[in-house]
XYZ file of C-alpha atoms in Angstrom:
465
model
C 0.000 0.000 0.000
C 2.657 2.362 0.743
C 4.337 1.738 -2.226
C 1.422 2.290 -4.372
C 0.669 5.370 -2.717
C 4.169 6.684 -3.750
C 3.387 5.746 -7.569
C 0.181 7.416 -7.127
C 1.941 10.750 -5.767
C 3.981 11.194 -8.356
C 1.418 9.796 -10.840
C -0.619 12.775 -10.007
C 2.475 15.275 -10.104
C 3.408 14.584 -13.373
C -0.193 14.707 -14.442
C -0.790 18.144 -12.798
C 2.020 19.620 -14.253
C 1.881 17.535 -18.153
C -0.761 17.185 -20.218
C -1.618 13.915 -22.150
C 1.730 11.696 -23.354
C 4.011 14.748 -21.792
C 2.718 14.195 -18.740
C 2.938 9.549 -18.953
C 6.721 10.540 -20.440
C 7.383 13.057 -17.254
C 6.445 10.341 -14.755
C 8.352 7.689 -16.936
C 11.638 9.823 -16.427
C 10.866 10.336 -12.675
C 11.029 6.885 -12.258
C 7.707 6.079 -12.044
C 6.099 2.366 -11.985
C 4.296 3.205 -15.318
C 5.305 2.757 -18.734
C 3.623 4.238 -22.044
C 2.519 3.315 -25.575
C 0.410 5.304 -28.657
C -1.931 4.084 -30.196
C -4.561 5.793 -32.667
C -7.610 5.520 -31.351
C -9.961 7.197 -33.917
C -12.913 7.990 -31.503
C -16.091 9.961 -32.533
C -16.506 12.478 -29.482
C -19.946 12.049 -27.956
C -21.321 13.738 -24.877
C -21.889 10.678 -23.174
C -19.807 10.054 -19.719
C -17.961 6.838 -20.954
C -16.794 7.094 -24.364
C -13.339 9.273 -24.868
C -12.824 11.393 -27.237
C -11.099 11.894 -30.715
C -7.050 11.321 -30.877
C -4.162 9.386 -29.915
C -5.152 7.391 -27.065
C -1.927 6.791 -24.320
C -1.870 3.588 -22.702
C 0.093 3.104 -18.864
C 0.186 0.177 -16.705
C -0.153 1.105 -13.234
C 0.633 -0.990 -10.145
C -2.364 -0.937 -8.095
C -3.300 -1.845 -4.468
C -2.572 -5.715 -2.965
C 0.307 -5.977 -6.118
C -2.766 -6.378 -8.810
C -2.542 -4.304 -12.546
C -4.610 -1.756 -13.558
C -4.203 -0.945 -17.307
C -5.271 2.833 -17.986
C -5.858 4.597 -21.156
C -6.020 8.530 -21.421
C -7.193 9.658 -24.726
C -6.730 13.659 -26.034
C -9.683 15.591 -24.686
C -11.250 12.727 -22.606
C -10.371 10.491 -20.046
C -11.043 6.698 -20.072
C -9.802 4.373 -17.297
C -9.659 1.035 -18.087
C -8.723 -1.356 -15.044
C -7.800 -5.137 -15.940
C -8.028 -7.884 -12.987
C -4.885 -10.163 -13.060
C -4.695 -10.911 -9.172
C -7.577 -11.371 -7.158
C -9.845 -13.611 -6.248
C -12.275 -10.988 -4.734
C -13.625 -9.174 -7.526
C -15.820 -6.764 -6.352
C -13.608 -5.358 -3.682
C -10.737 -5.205 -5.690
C -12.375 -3.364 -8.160
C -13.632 -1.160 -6.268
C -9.977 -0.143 -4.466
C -8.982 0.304 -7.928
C -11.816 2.802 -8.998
C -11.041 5.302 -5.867
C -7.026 4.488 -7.174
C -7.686 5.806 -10.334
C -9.732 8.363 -9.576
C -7.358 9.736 -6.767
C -4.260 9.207 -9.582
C -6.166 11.215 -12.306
C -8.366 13.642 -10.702
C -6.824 16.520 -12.161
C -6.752 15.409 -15.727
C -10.400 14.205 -14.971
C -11.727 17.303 -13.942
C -10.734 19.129 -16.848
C -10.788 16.731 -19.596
C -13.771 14.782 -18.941
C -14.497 11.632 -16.992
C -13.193 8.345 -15.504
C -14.692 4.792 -16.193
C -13.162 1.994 -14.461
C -13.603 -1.953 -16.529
C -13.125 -5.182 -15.551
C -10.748 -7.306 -18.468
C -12.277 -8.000 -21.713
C -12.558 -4.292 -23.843
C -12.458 -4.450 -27.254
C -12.290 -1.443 -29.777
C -16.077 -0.430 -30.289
C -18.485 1.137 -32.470
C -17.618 4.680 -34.003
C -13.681 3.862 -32.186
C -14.893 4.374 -28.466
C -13.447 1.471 -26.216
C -16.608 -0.830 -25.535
C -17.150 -2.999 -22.571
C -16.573 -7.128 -23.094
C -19.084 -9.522 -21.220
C -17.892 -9.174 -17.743
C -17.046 -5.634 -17.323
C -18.641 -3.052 -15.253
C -18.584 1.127 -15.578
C -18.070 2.916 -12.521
C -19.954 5.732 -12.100
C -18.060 9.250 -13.058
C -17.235 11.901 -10.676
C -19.971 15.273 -10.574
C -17.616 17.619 -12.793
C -16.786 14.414 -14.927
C -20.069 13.794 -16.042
C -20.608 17.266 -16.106
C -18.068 18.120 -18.542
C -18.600 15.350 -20.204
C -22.144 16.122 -21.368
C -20.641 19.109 -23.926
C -19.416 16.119 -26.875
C -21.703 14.496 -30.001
C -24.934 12.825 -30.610
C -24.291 8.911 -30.841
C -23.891 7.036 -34.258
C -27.506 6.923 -36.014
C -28.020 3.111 -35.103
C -26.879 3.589 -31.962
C -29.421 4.617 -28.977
C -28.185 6.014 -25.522
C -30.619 5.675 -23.099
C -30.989 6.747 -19.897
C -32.990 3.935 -17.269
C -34.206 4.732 -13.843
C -35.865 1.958 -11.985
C -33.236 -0.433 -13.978
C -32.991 -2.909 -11.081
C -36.303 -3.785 -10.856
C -38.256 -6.448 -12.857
C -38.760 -4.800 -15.751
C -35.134 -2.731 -15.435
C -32.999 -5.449 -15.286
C -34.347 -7.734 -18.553
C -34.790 -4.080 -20.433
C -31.078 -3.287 -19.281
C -29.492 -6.616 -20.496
C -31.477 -6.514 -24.238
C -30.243 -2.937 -24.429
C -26.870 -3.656 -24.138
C -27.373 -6.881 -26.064
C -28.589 -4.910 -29.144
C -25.308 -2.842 -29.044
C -26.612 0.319 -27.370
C -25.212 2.228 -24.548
C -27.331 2.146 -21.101
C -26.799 4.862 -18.209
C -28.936 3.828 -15.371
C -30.676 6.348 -13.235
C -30.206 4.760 -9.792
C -31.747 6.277 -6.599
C -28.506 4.165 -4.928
C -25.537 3.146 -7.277
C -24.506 0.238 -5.053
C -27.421 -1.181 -4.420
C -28.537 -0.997 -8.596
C -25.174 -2.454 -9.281
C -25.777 -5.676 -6.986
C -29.055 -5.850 -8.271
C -27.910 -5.598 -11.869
C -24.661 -7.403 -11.645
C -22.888 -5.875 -14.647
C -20.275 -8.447 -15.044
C -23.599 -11.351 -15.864
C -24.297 -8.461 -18.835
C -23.678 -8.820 -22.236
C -20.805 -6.748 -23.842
C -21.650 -2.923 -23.707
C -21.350 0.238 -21.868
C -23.133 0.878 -19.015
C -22.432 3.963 -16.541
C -24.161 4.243 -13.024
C -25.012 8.024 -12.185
C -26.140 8.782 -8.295
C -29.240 11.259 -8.355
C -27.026 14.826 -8.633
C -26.047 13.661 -11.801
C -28.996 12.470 -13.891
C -29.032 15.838 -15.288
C -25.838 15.755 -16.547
C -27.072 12.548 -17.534
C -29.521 13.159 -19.593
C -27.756 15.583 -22.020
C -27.522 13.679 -25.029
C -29.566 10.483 -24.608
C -31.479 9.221 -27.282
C -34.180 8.719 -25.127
C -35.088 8.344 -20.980
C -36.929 5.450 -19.590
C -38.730 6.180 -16.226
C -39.338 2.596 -14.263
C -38.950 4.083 -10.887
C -41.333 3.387 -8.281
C -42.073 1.486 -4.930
C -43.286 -2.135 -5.084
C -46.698 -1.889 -4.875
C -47.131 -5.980 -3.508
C -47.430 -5.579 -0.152
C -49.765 -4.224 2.690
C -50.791 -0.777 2.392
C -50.222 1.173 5.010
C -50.606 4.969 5.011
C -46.696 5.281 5.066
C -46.232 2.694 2.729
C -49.334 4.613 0.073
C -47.505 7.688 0.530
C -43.690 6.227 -0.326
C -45.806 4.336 -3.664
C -47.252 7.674 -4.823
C -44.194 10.130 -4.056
C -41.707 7.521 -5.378
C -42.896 7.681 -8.817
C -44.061 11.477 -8.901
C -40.518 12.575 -7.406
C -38.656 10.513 -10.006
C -40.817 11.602 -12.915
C -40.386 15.233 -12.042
C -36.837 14.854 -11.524
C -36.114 13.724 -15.195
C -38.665 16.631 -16.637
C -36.284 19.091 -14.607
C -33.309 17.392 -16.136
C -34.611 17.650 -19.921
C -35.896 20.820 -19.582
C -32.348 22.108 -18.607
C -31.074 20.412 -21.314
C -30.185 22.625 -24.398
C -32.519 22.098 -27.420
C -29.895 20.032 -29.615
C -28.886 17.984 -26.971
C -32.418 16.905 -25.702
C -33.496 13.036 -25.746
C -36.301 12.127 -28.509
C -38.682 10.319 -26.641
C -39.659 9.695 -22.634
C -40.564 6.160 -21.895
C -43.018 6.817 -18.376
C -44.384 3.484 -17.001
C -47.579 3.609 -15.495
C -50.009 0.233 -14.651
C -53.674 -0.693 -15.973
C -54.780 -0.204 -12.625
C -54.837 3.330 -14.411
C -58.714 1.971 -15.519
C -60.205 1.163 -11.639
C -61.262 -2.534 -11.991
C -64.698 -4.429 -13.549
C -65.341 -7.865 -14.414
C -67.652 -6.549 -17.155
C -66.091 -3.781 -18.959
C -63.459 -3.999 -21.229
C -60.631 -0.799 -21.809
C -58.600 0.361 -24.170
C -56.320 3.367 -23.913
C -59.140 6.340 -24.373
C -60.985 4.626 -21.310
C -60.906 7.548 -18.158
C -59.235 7.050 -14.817
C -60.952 5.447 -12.007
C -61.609 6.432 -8.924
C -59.406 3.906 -6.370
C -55.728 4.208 -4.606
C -54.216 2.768 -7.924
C -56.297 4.373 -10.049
C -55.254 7.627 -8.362
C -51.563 6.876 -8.537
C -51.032 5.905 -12.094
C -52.995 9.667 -13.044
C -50.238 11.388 -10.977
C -47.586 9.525 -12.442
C -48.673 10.031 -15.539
C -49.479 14.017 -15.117
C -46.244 14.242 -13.630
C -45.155 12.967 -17.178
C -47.112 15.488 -19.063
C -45.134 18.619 -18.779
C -42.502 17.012 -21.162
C -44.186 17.194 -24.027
C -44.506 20.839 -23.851
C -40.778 20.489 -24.387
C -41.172 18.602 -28.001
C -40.093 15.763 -26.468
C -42.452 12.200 -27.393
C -43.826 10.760 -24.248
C -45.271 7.615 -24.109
C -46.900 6.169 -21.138
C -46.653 2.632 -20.984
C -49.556 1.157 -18.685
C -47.874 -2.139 -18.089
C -50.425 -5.136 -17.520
C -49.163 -8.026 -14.904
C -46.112 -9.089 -16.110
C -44.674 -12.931 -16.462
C -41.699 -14.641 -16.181
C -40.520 -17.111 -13.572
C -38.173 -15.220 -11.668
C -40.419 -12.889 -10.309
C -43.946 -10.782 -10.484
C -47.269 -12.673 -9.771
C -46.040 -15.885 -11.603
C -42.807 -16.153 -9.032
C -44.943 -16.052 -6.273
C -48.052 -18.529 -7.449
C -45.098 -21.555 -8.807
C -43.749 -22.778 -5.413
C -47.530 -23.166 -4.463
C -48.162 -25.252 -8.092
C -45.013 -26.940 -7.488
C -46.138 -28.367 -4.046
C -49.526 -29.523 -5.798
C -51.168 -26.842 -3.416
C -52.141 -24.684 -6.209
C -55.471 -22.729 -7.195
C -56.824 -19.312 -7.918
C -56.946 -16.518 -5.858
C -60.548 -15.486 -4.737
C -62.810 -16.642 -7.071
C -60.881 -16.608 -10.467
C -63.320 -14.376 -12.198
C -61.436 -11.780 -12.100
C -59.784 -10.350 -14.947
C -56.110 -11.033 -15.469
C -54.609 -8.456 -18.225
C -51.149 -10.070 -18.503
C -47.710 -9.491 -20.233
C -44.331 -11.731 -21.201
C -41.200 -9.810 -19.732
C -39.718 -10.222 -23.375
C -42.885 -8.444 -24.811
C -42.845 -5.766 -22.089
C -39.565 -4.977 -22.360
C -39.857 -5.274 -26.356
C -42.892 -2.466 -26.082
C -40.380 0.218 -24.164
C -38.038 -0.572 -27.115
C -40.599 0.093 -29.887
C -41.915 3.130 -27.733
C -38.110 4.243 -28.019
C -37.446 4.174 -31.729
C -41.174 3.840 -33.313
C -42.362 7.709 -33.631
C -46.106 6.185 -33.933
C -46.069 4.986 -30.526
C -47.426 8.449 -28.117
C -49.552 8.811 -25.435
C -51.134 5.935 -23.463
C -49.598 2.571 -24.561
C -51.391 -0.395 -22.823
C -48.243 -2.855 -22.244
C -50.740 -6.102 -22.310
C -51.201 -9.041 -24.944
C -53.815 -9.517 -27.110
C -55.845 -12.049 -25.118
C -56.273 -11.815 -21.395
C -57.670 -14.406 -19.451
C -59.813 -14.315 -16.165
C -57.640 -15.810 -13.167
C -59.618 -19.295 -13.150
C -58.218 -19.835 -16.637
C -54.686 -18.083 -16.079
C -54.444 -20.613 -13.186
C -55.533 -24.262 -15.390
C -52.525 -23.068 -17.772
C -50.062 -22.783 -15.199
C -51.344 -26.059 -13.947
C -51.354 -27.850 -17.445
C -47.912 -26.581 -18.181
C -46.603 -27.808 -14.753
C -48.417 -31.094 -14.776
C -50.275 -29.834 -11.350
C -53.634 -29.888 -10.879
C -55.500 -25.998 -9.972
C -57.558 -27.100 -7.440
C -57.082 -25.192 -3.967
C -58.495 -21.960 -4.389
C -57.416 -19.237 -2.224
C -60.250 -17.720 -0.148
C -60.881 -14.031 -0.283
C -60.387 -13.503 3.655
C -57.610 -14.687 3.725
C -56.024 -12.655 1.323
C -57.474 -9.888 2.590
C -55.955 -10.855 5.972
C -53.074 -10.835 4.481
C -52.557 -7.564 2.179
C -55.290 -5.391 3.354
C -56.289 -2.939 0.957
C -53.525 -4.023 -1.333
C -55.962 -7.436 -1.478
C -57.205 -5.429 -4.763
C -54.122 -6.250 -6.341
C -54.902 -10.308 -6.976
C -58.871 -10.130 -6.155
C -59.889 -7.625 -8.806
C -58.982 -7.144 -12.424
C -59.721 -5.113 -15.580
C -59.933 -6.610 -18.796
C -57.286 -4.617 -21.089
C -56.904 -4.279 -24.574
C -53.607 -3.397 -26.078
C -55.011 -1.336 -29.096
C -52.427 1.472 -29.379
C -49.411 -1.182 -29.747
C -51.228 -3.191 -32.335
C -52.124 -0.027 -34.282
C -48.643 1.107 -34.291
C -47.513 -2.247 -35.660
C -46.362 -4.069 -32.551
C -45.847 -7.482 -32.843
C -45.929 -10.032 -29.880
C -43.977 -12.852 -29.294
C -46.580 -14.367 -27.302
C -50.349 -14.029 -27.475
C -51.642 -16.527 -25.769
C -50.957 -17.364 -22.362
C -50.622 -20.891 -22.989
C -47.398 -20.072 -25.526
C -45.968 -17.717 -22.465
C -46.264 -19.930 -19.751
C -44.766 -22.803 -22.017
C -41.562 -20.733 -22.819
C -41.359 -19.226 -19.321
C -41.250 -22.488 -17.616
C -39.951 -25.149 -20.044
């Protein structure tokens, strides 16, 4: 430690008082433990925090903390850290030493020149020349007058998106996160904690691409030349309601939402994103076992009901600044490892399983891949605006939802889950699994949509086999 404190002194000297290779070369003829190499790394610029800029890009290996190697590259203009494991068998603390190494080693560069993004091994020359993540690294979020300063550079190449995600670690986040970066695009994740989005999203599980973490006094800086902003963020809404636990579900999602119109609005004109992504629910439409709703249906009247109207109001003031909003009013969405179907297949499993209440109820349901598909389409397809109901084609009541699950398991659906006792259980919140609304998704369908799954028979078949 003490000798990698010295290297980092006099790292930082030469860097104070040098500029670029001058300042590698200075520390190189001090005596430094760091040794440089050129290489022409034809970058586009962009205003994004993690790609450098245009120009020779320096290369130095750097002895970092418990004898492991760091390699770091410094292009002209920018600054982009990239940290290689050789030595370590703890990963996550290791990299994380190395992050507050480099930033304490280049802080002065940083601050003037851009920002600092710390990666795991396996970087490989990207798109448009900026250095792109392999499958197991991990960006480290920038420091405030990083991303800052970073936000001045380029729009991203045309078939490129950059898009900013808050509520990325939920359900919905983290699939939407992974086919992001799976598609090639660049993902910068709005995260009311970064540590606790990061173990939630595990970056090094990812597929190869760049993904930044910003804390919440940076999403402005953020925001400034994203394609587009996806607003998850919200409280679980699966639990017992009490009058703490309403308020934190209703000022969750309005505080987010209000904190990304701030942040485009104080964006300059050029720079701000094309289109707003705003979840919202179908518990938007109140709940009947009779009527059926499509997106010009009103608001109803109960807790949910009352929620999703805020959240989407809170949206509205966004498209007064020519930016395409679409609010997604996601139906009850499947897939095994969480949602309603997580928490009805250990029940199935133990041939205890049934509907809850009755099983008339309605039950407006979505695959994962679809609903993360629709935020996509909302994303790049200019027809999509306005309400969007995230649902498929053919909803089911609950009785029926709960014979497929049973057919595809090879359980019977036979113990039915009394209303009392569910009510016991949730309280108010009971509405969530005892009532319904039967949703139509007309607006996706009219803007040329297309489902993977339709039916819920098909879903459950590829969710659990």
């Amino acid at each position: 430690l003490h000798q990698s404190t010295r290297v980092r002194i006099r790292m930082m000297a030469a860097l104070t008082s040098h500029s670029g290779v001058a300042g590698v070369q200075a520390l190189r003829r001090r005596g430094g433990s760091a040794s440089a190499s050129t290489s022409n790394a034809r970058a586009s610029h962009g205003s994004d925090p993690c790609a450098p800029r245009g120009g020779d890009v320096y290369n130095a290996n750097v002895r970092g903390v418990r004898g492991s190697t760091g390699t770091v590259a410094v292009a002209r203009g920018d600054t982009f850290v990239k940290s290689r494991k050789t030595t370590s068998t703890d990963i996550h603390t290791l990299s994380c030493r190395r992050a507050l190494a480099a930033r304490a080693v280049f802080a002065p560069l940083a601050l003037q020149r851009g920002r600092i993004d710390v990666r795991r091994q396996g970087g490989t020359q990207g798109q448009g020349g900026g250095l792109r993540a392999g499958a197991a690294d991990r960006g480290v979020s920038s420091t405030p007058r990083a991303v800052a300063s970073a936000a001045q550079g380029a729009a991203p190449a045309p078939d490129r998106m950059r898009v900013a995600v808050s509520g990325a670690s939920g359900f919905v986040g983290t699939r939407l996160v992974a086919k992001l970066l799976s598609q090639g695009h660049e993902v910068r994740v709005l995260a009311r904690d970064v540590k606790s989005a990061r173990r939630a999203l595990r970056p090094e599980s990812l597929p190869s691409g760049t993904i930044t973490f910003v804390d919440p006094s940076q999403w402005s800086a953020a925001i400034v030349g994203c394609t587009g902003v996806v607003n998850l963020a919200g409280e679980p809404i699966s639990t017992r309601w009490s009058p703490t636990i309403k308020a934190e579900i209703m000022a969750s999602r309005i505080k987010a939402t209000k904190r990304i119109a701030d942040a485009i609005e104080a964006c300059p004109l050029d720079r701000r994103p094309a289109a707003v992504v705003n979840a919202s629910a179908v518990g938007f439409y109140g709940t009947s076992e009779t009527a059926t709703f499509d997106e010009s249906a009103p608001a109803g009247s109960d807790f949910l009901s009352k929620v999703c109207a805020a959240w989407e109001g809170a949206a509205g003031p966004m498209e007064k600044l020519g930016v395409r909003v679409v609010l997604l009013r996601l139906g009850i969405v499947l897939d095994r490892d969480g949602g309603a179907l997580g928490k009805m297949l250990p029940t199935f499993q133990l041939f205890a399983g049934g509907p809850m209440g009755d099983g008339a109820q309605w039950f407006s349901w979505v695959h994962r891949e679809d609903a993360v598909g629709l935020v996509i389409e909302s994303l790049t397809n200019s027809a999509m605006t306005g309400p969007v109901n995230a649902t498929a084609p053919n909803p089911v009541r609950m009785g029926e939802m709960c014979e497929a699950l049973g057919r595809t398991l090879g359980r019977p659906s036979w113990l039915p889950v009394p209303d009392f006792a569910i009510q016991a259980l949730l309280g108010e919140g009971s509405t969530l699994v005892l009532q319904g609304q039967r949703v139509e998704c007309s607006a996706a369908l009219n803007a040329g949509y297309k489902f993977k799954y339709e039916r819920i028979d098909d879903a459950l078949e590829n969710i659990l086999r």
